[in-house]
PDB file of C-alpha atoms in Angstrom:
ATOM      1  CA  ASP A  20    -106.171 175.567 -41.106  1.00  0.00           C
ATOM      2  CA  THR A  21    -106.411 173.342 -38.368  1.00  0.00           C
ATOM      3  CA  GLY A  22    -108.506 170.882 -39.119  1.00  0.00           C
ATOM      4  CA  VAL A  23    -107.898 167.395 -40.819  1.00  0.00           C
ATOM      5  CA  SER A  24    -106.227 167.722 -44.457  1.00  0.00           C
ATOM      6  CA  GLN A  25    -105.754 164.926 -46.973  1.00  0.00           C
ATOM      7  CA  ASP A  26    -103.463 165.362 -50.584  1.00  0.00           C
ATOM      8  CA  PRO A  27    -105.285 164.590 -52.688  1.00  0.00           C
ATOM      9  CA  ARG A  28    -108.618 165.876 -52.801  1.00  0.00           C
ATOM     10  CA  HIS A  29    -108.770 163.912 -56.156  1.00  0.00           C
ATOM     11  CA  LYS A  30    -107.322 161.120 -57.972  1.00  0.00           C
ATOM     12  CA  ILE A  31    -107.850 158.965 -61.482  1.00  0.00           C
ATOM     13  CA  THR A  32    -105.646 156.595 -61.928  1.00  0.00           C
ATOM     14  CA  LYS A  33    -105.638 153.480 -64.366  1.00  0.00           C
ATOM     15  CA  ARG A  34    -106.133 150.357 -63.302  1.00  0.00           C
ATOM     16  CA  GLY A  35    -103.500 148.025 -62.544  1.00  0.00           C
ATOM     17  CA  GLN A  36    -101.685 151.493 -60.822  1.00  0.00           C
ATOM     18  CA  ASN A  37    -100.646 152.327 -57.010  1.00  0.00           C
ATOM     19  CA  VAL A  38    -101.853 155.361 -55.735  1.00  0.00           C
ATOM     20  CA  THR A  39    -100.679 157.185 -52.047  1.00  0.00           C
ATOM     21  CA  PHE A  40    -102.785 159.135 -49.955  1.00  0.00           C
ATOM     22  CA  ARG A  41    -101.905 161.378 -47.764  1.00  0.00           C
ATOM     23  CA  CYS A  42    -103.994 162.574 -44.280  1.00  0.00           C
ATOM     24  CA  ASP A  43    -102.280 164.933 -41.873  1.00  0.00           C
ATOM     25  CA  PRO A  44    -104.792 164.751 -38.287  1.00  0.00           C
ATOM     26  CA  ILE A  45    -105.362 167.653 -36.117  1.00  0.00           C
ATOM     27  CA  SER A  46    -101.916 168.072 -34.262  1.00  0.00           C
ATOM     28  CA  GLU A  47    -101.657 166.068 -30.964  1.00  0.00           C
ATOM     29  CA  HIS A  48    -104.859 164.086 -32.221  1.00  0.00           C
ATOM     30  CA  ASN A  49    -103.099 160.137 -31.397  1.00  0.00           C
ATOM     31  CA  ARG A  50    -105.770 158.436 -32.997  1.00  0.00           C
ATOM     32  CA  LEU A  51    -105.832 158.605 -36.097  1.00  0.00           C
ATOM     33  CA  TYR A  52    -108.325 156.356 -38.748  1.00  0.00           C
ATOM     34  CA  TRP A  53    -109.055 155.353 -42.569  1.00  0.00           C
ATOM     35  CA  TYR A  54    -112.401 155.060 -44.331  1.00  0.00           C
ATOM     36  CA  ARG A  55    -113.589 154.137 -47.355  1.00  0.00           C
ATOM     37  CA  GLN A  56    -117.088 155.643 -48.287  1.00  0.00           C
ATOM     38  CA  THR A  57    -118.969 154.110 -51.607  1.00  0.00           C
ATOM     39  CA  LEU A  58    -121.522 155.992 -53.596  1.00  0.00           C
ATOM     40  CA  GLY A  59    -124.776 155.865 -51.316  1.00  0.00           C
ATOM     41  CA  GLN A  60    -123.283 154.278 -48.119  1.00  0.00           C
ATOM     42  CA  GLY A  61    -122.035 155.220 -45.096  1.00  0.00           C
ATOM     43  CA  PRO A  62    -118.491 155.286 -44.351  1.00  0.00           C
ATOM     44  CA  GLU A  63    -116.876 151.906 -43.861  1.00  0.00           C
ATOM     45  CA  PHE A  64    -113.933 151.577 -41.426  1.00  0.00           C
ATOM     46  CA  LEU A  65    -110.347 150.530 -42.487  1.00  0.00           C
ATOM     47  CA  THR A  66    -108.152 150.925 -40.160  1.00  0.00           C
ATOM     48  CA  TYR A  67    -107.000 152.608 -37.047  1.00  0.00           C
ATOM     49  CA  PHE A  68    -103.540 154.338 -35.324  1.00  0.00           C
ATOM     50  CA  GLN A  69    -102.924 155.231 -31.946  1.00  0.00           C
ATOM     51  CA  ASN A  70     -99.930 157.113 -32.077  1.00  0.00           C
ATOM     52  CA  GLU A  71     -97.803 154.838 -34.818  1.00  0.00           C
ATOM     53  CA  ALA A  72     -99.267 151.709 -33.826  1.00  0.00           C
ATOM     54  CA  GLN A  73    -101.945 150.038 -36.247  1.00  0.00           C
ATOM     55  CA  LEU A  74    -104.576 148.517 -33.876  1.00  0.00           C
ATOM     56  CA  GLU A  75    -107.086 147.830 -36.259  1.00  0.00           C
ATOM     57  CA  LYS A  76    -107.273 146.496 -38.883  1.00  0.00           C
ATOM     58  CA  SER A  77    -110.929 145.556 -41.456  1.00  0.00           C
ATOM     59  CA  ARG A  78    -111.190 143.157 -43.175  1.00  0.00           C
ATOM     60  CA  LEU A  79    -112.240 145.601 -46.027  1.00  0.00           C
ATOM     61  CA  LEU A  80    -108.112 145.939 -46.253  1.00  0.00           C
ATOM     62  CA  SER A  81    -107.195 143.263 -48.463  1.00  0.00           C
ATOM     63  CA  ASP A  82    -103.268 142.501 -49.043  1.00  0.00           C
ATOM     64  CA  ARG A  83    -103.497 145.600 -51.483  1.00  0.00           C
ATOM     65  CA  PHE A  84    -103.818 147.852 -49.011  1.00  0.00           C
ATOM     66  CA  SER A  85    -101.148 149.181 -46.690  1.00  0.00           C
ATOM     67  CA  ALA A  86    -101.490 152.461 -44.029  1.00  0.00           C
ATOM     68  CA  GLU A  87     -98.702 153.655 -42.472  1.00  0.00           C
ATOM     69  CA  ARG A  88     -98.311 156.673 -39.341  1.00  0.00           C
ATOM     70  CA  PRO A  89     -94.265 156.056 -39.043  1.00  0.00           C
ATOM     71  CA  LYS A  90     -93.551 159.070 -36.914  1.00  0.00           C
ATOM     72  CA  GLY A  91     -97.144 159.077 -34.984  1.00  0.00           C
ATOM     73  CA  SER A  92     -98.275 162.193 -36.987  1.00  0.00           C
ATOM     74  CA  PHE A  93     -99.275 162.160 -40.977  1.00  0.00           C
ATOM     75  CA  SER A  94    -100.583 158.483 -42.026  1.00  0.00           C
ATOM     76  CA  THR A  95    -100.411 157.463 -45.651  1.00  0.00           C
ATOM     77  CA  LEU A  96    -102.277 154.842 -47.550  1.00  0.00           C
ATOM     78  CA  GLU A  97    -101.460 152.838 -50.033  1.00  0.00           C
ATOM     79  CA  ILE A  98    -103.279 151.039 -52.825  1.00  0.00           C
ATOM     80  CA  GLN A  99    -101.540 148.575 -55.618  1.00  0.00           C
ATOM     81  CA  ARG A 100    -102.848 147.136 -58.320  1.00  0.00           C
ATOM     82  CA  THR A 101    -105.678 149.541 -58.310  1.00  0.00           C
ATOM     83  CA  GLU A 102    -109.178 147.780 -59.341  1.00  0.00           C
ATOM     84  CA  GLN A 103    -112.388 149.328 -60.141  1.00  0.00           C
ATOM     85  CA  GLY A 104    -113.785 148.126 -57.291  1.00  0.00           C
ATOM     86  CA  ASP A 105    -111.500 150.435 -55.586  1.00  0.00           C
ATOM     87  CA  SER A 106    -113.376 153.649 -56.900  1.00  0.00           C
ATOM     88  CA  ALA A 107    -114.197 155.987 -53.366  1.00  0.00           C
ATOM     89  CA  MET A 108    -114.491 158.545 -50.657  1.00  0.00           C
ATOM     90  CA  TYR A 109    -111.187 158.082 -48.856  1.00  0.00           C
ATOM     91  CA  LEU A 110    -112.095 159.268 -45.141  1.00  0.00           C
ATOM     92  CA  CYS A 111    -109.471 160.571 -42.789  1.00  0.00           C
ATOM     93  CA  ALA A 112    -110.455 161.106 -39.274  1.00  0.00           C
ATOM     94  CA  SER A 113    -108.266 162.246 -35.242  1.00  0.00           C
ATOM     95  CA  SER A 114    -109.432 162.070 -32.709  1.00  0.00           C
ATOM     96  CA  ALA A 115    -108.156 162.908 -29.033  1.00  0.00           C
ATOM     97  CA  THR A 116    -111.113 163.167 -26.602  1.00  0.00           C
ATOM     98  CA  GLY A 117    -113.077 160.275 -28.159  1.00  0.00           C
ATOM     99  CA  ASP A 118    -114.319 163.037 -30.998  1.00  0.00           C
ATOM    100  CA  ALA A 119    -113.898 162.004 -34.586  1.00  0.00           C
ATOM    101  CA  PHE A 120    -113.002 165.204 -36.833  1.00  0.00           C
ATOM    102  CA  PHE A 121    -113.516 164.121 -40.239  1.00  0.00           C
ATOM    103  CA  GLY A 122    -110.957 165.397 -43.456  1.00  0.00           C
ATOM    104  CA  GLN A 123    -112.424 166.648 -46.669  1.00  0.00           C
ATOM    105  CA  GLY A 124    -111.296 162.578 -48.184  1.00  0.00           C
ATOM    106  CA  THR A 125    -109.484 161.736 -51.015  1.00  0.00           C
ATOM    107  CA  ARG A 126    -111.806 160.732 -53.650  1.00  0.00           C
ATOM    108  CA  LEU A 127    -110.406 158.298 -56.015  1.00  0.00           C
ATOM    109  CA  THR A 128    -111.583 156.913 -59.635  1.00  0.00           C
ATOM    110  CA  VAL A 129    -109.784 154.061 -61.480  1.00  0.00           C
ATOM    111  CA  VAL A 130    -110.507 154.321 -64.642  1.00  0.00           C
TER     112      VAL A 130
ATOM    113  CA  ALA B  28    -120.750 142.875 -33.902  1.00  0.00           C
ATOM    114  CA  GLN B  29    -122.058 146.957 -33.351  1.00  0.00           C
ATOM    115  CA  SER B  30    -125.132 147.818 -36.700  1.00  0.00           C
ATOM    116  CA  VAL B  31    -126.413 150.813 -37.001  1.00  0.00           C
ATOM    117  CA  ALA B  32    -130.201 151.493 -39.239  1.00  0.00           C
ATOM    118  CA  GLN B  33    -131.424 154.734 -40.786  1.00  0.00           C
ATOM    119  CA  PRO B  34    -134.719 153.523 -42.320  1.00  0.00           C
ATOM    120  CA  GLU B  35    -135.349 156.204 -44.247  1.00  0.00           C
ATOM    121  CA  ASP B  36    -133.456 157.242 -47.789  1.00  0.00           C
ATOM    122  CA  GLN B  37    -135.040 160.703 -47.252  1.00  0.00           C
ATOM    123  CA  VAL B  38    -136.669 162.837 -44.788  1.00  0.00           C
ATOM    124  CA  ASN B  39    -138.591 166.006 -46.506  1.00  0.00           C
ATOM    125  CA  VAL B  40    -139.601 168.954 -44.442  1.00  0.00           C
ATOM    126  CA  ALA B  41    -140.651 172.630 -45.179  1.00  0.00           C
ATOM    127  CA  GLU B  42    -138.643 175.601 -43.172  1.00  0.00           C
ATOM    128  CA  GLY B  43    -139.641 176.638 -39.802  1.00  0.00           C
ATOM    129  CA  ASN B  44    -141.495 172.728 -39.390  1.00  0.00           C
ATOM    130  CA  PRO B  45    -139.859 170.289 -36.759  1.00  0.00           C
ATOM    131  CA  LEU B  46    -137.650 167.400 -38.084  1.00  0.00           C
ATOM    132  CA  THR B  47    -136.743 163.978 -36.928  1.00  0.00           C
ATOM    133  CA  VAL B  48    -133.933 161.766 -38.114  1.00  0.00           C
ATOM    134  CA  LYS B  49    -134.617 158.449 -37.338  1.00  0.00           C
ATOM    135  CA  CYS B  50    -131.533 156.023 -35.895  1.00  0.00           C
ATOM    136  CA  THR B  51    -131.823 152.385 -33.882  1.00  0.00           C
ATOM    137  CA  TYR B  52    -128.499 150.526 -33.102  1.00  0.00           C
ATOM    138  CA  SER B  53    -127.365 147.377 -31.910  1.00  0.00           C
ATOM    139  CA  VAL B  54    -123.992 147.020 -29.907  1.00  0.00           C
ATOM    140  CA  SER B  55    -122.579 145.048 -26.654  1.00  0.00           C
ATOM    141  CA  GLY B  56    -122.409 146.600 -23.504  1.00  0.00           C
ATOM    142  CA  ASN B  57    -123.440 150.608 -23.665  1.00  0.00           C
ATOM    143  CA  PRO B  58    -123.308 152.390 -26.796  1.00  0.00           C
ATOM    144  CA  TYR B  59    -121.535 155.513 -27.771  1.00  0.00           C
ATOM    145  CA  LEU B  60    -123.736 157.302 -30.556  1.00  0.00           C
ATOM    146  CA  PHE B  61    -122.640 160.143 -32.541  1.00  0.00           C
ATOM    147  CA  TRP B  62    -124.840 162.367 -35.515  1.00  0.00           C
ATOM    148  CA  TYR B  63    -122.496 163.548 -38.234  1.00  0.00           C
ATOM    149  CA  VAL B  64    -123.333 165.627 -41.597  1.00  0.00           C
ATOM    150  CA  GLN B  65    -122.364 165.487 -44.795  1.00  0.00           C
ATOM    151  CA  TYR B  66    -122.587 168.135 -47.464  1.00  0.00           C
ATOM    152  CA  PRO B  67    -122.124 168.221 -50.613  1.00  0.00           C
ATOM    153  CA  ASN B  68    -118.354 167.496 -51.622  1.00  0.00           C
ATOM    154  CA  ARG B  69    -117.536 168.081 -48.365  1.00  0.00           C
ATOM    155  CA  GLY B  70    -116.020 165.537 -45.008  1.00  0.00           C
ATOM    156  CA  LEU B  71    -118.488 164.496 -42.106  1.00  0.00           C
ATOM    157  CA  GLN B  72    -118.720 167.149 -39.718  1.00  0.00           C
ATOM    158  CA  PHE B  73    -119.526 166.522 -35.981  1.00  0.00           C
ATOM    159  CA  LEU B  74    -122.996 167.249 -34.555  1.00  0.00           C
ATOM    160  CA  LEU B  75    -123.058 165.649 -31.399  1.00  0.00           C
ATOM    161  CA  LYS B  76    -122.316 162.219 -29.127  1.00  0.00           C
ATOM    162  CA  TYR B  77    -124.651 160.855 -26.078  1.00  0.00           C
ATOM    163  CA  ILE B  78    -121.889 158.613 -24.481  1.00  0.00           C
ATOM    164  CA  THR B  79    -123.759 158.715 -21.146  1.00  0.00           C
ATOM    165  CA  GLY B  80    -125.906 161.453 -19.139  1.00  0.00           C
ATOM    166  CA  ASP B  81    -128.529 163.056 -20.061  1.00  0.00           C
ATOM    167  CA  ASN B  82    -130.702 161.073 -22.413  1.00  0.00           C
ATOM    168  CA  LEU B  83    -131.023 164.342 -24.895  1.00  0.00           C
ATOM    169  CA  VAL B  84    -127.813 165.692 -25.606  1.00  0.00           C
ATOM    170  CA  LYS B  85    -127.925 168.960 -27.592  1.00  0.00           C
ATOM    171  CA  GLY B  86    -126.021 169.686 -31.036  1.00  0.00           C
ATOM    172  CA  SER B  87    -123.994 172.140 -33.101  1.00  0.00           C
ATOM    173  CA  TYR B  88    -126.562 174.171 -35.137  1.00  0.00           C
ATOM    174  CA  GLY B  89    -129.605 173.620 -32.865  1.00  0.00           C
ATOM    175  CA  PHE B  90    -129.510 169.866 -33.381  1.00  0.00           C
ATOM    176  CA  GLU B  91    -130.365 167.735 -30.705  1.00  0.00           C
ATOM    177  CA  ALA B  92    -130.760 164.027 -30.240  1.00  0.00           C
ATOM    178  CA  GLU B  93    -132.971 161.972 -27.501  1.00  0.00           C
ATOM    179  CA  PHE B  94    -131.193 158.606 -26.794  1.00  0.00           C
ATOM    180  CA  ASN B  95    -133.715 156.017 -25.350  1.00  0.00           C
ATOM    181  CA  LYS B  96    -132.249 152.415 -24.426  1.00  0.00           C
ATOM    182  CA  SER B  97    -135.728 150.380 -24.517  1.00  0.00           C
ATOM    183  CA  GLN B  98    -135.560 151.228 -27.663  1.00  0.00           C
ATOM    184  CA  THR B  99    -132.101 151.491 -28.720  1.00  0.00           C
ATOM    185  CA  SER B 100    -132.857 154.460 -30.722  1.00  0.00           C
ATOM    186  CA  PHE B 101    -131.299 157.544 -30.866  1.00  0.00           C
ATOM    187  CA  HIS B 102    -133.475 159.968 -33.576  1.00  0.00           C
ATOM    188  CA  LEU B 103    -131.886 163.586 -34.453  1.00  0.00           C
ATOM    189  CA  LYS B 104    -134.133 166.435 -34.223  1.00  0.00           C
ATOM    190  CA  LYS B 105    -134.591 170.026 -34.351  1.00  0.00           C
ATOM    191  CA  PRO B 106    -137.605 172.268 -33.671  1.00  0.00           C
ATOM    192  CA  SER B 107    -137.012 174.245 -36.550  1.00  0.00           C
ATOM    193  CA  ALA B 108    -136.059 173.694 -40.203  1.00  0.00           C
ATOM    194  CA  LEU B 109    -133.695 175.701 -42.055  1.00  0.00           C
ATOM    195  CA  VAL B 110    -133.121 175.677 -46.028  1.00  0.00           C
ATOM    196  CA  SER B 111    -129.136 174.859 -45.027  1.00  0.00           C
ATOM    197  CA  ASP B 112    -129.925 171.939 -42.766  1.00  0.00           C
ATOM    198  CA  SER B 113    -130.236 170.076 -46.378  1.00  0.00           C
ATOM    199  CA  ALA B 114    -127.443 167.498 -46.134  1.00  0.00           C
ATOM    200  CA  LEU B 115    -126.542 164.160 -46.005  1.00  0.00           C
ATOM    201  CA  TYR B 116    -127.025 162.903 -41.741  1.00  0.00           C
ATOM    202  CA  PHE B 117    -124.905 160.291 -40.839  1.00  0.00           C
ATOM    203  CA  CYS B 118    -125.748 157.529 -37.311  1.00  0.00           C
ATOM    204  CA  ALA B 119    -122.623 156.702 -35.378  1.00  0.00           C
ATOM    205  CA  VAL B 120    -121.817 153.721 -32.592  1.00  0.00           C
ATOM    206  CA  SER B 121    -119.027 152.720 -30.960  1.00  0.00           C
ATOM    207  CA  ARG B 122    -118.568 150.192 -28.348  1.00  0.00           C
ATOM    208  CA  THR B 123    -116.030 152.667 -26.437  1.00  0.00           C
ATOM    209  CA  GLY B 124    -115.355 156.731 -27.601  1.00  0.00           C
ATOM    210  CA  PHE B 125    -112.110 155.466 -29.352  1.00  0.00           C
ATOM    211  CA  GLN B 126    -113.142 152.864 -31.063  1.00  0.00           C
ATOM    212  CA  LYS B 127    -114.280 152.399 -34.602  1.00  0.00           C
ATOM    213  CA  LEU B 128    -117.576 153.717 -35.866  1.00  0.00           C
ATOM    214  CA  VAL B 129    -120.025 151.907 -37.260  1.00  0.00           C
ATOM    215  CA  PHE B 130    -122.421 153.978 -39.210  1.00  0.00           C
ATOM    216  CA  GLY B 131    -125.075 153.733 -40.936  1.00  0.00           C
ATOM    217  CA  THR B 132    -126.326 154.204 -44.505  1.00  0.00           C
ATOM    218  CA  GLY B 133    -127.506 157.969 -44.255  1.00  0.00           C
ATOM    219  CA  THR B 134    -130.701 160.324 -44.228  1.00  0.00           C
ATOM    220  CA  ARG B 135    -130.985 162.929 -46.447  1.00  0.00           C
ATOM    221  CA  LEU B 136    -133.050 165.321 -45.584  1.00  0.00           C
ATOM    222  CA  LEU B 137    -134.060 167.876 -47.621  1.00  0.00           C
ATOM    223  CA  VAL B 138    -135.959 171.458 -46.587  1.00  0.00           C
ATOM    224  CA  SER B 139    -138.332 173.298 -48.739  1.00  0.00           C
ATOM    225  CA  PRO B 140    -138.474 176.872 -48.625  1.00  0.00           C
TER     226      PRO B 140
END
C-alpha cells in the first residue's frame, strides 16, 4: 500500500494517560499535516511539517500536544494527560504538489 | 482568515438525477479550493481542486465543480448520481497550494435507489 498509513487505527485510553500516534506519509512527500475531526465537524488543522521542520501550529494544539517528524519521513503526535475532550479522529495527510492525501485516521476514545 | 460554508447538512437525490452540493468560501487573495469525500470509518479522499484557469473543474468518479468568483462559490456537481455516491462531502480552501486546508462542516449526500 503506497498511501498514507496511520497507526493505530483505534485507541481507547483512560483519562490522564499519554498516547502517541504514528503517521507514515506517501514516500517522497515532503509536507505532512495533522488534523483533528470530531463528530459532525470538518477536519481542523493542528500542525504542519515541511521535511523535518514544523512550520505552523494551530492554537488548538495545547501544551499537552506535541508533534515530531525527526527525519523528515514519518511523524508522531503525542497527547499527554489525555482528557475526554481529546476524543476525536486524528487524521494525517501528506503532500508534494499541493494535493493533500489523507490516511484513514486514528480514532481516539478517552474514557 | 479563510473560511468555508456548506449550507446544507444533507442533500437527498434519486439515483440517476443530477446532484449539487453547495460551498461558499472566504479567503484573502486567490483561493485554492478542494473537494474531498469521506466514507464511513475512512479517511478523506481527494475529488478535485481549483487553482486557476477554467472555472469548471473535472475530478474523480464523474464529479465536477464550478468556481464562481463573484459569488465566492465552488459547488460540487454530478450529472447522474449513483447510490454509491452516498457519503460525506467536504469543501476546503487554502491560501496557497501548500498551506493548511480549512474545511467546511460537511454535507451528507444520500442517493436513493
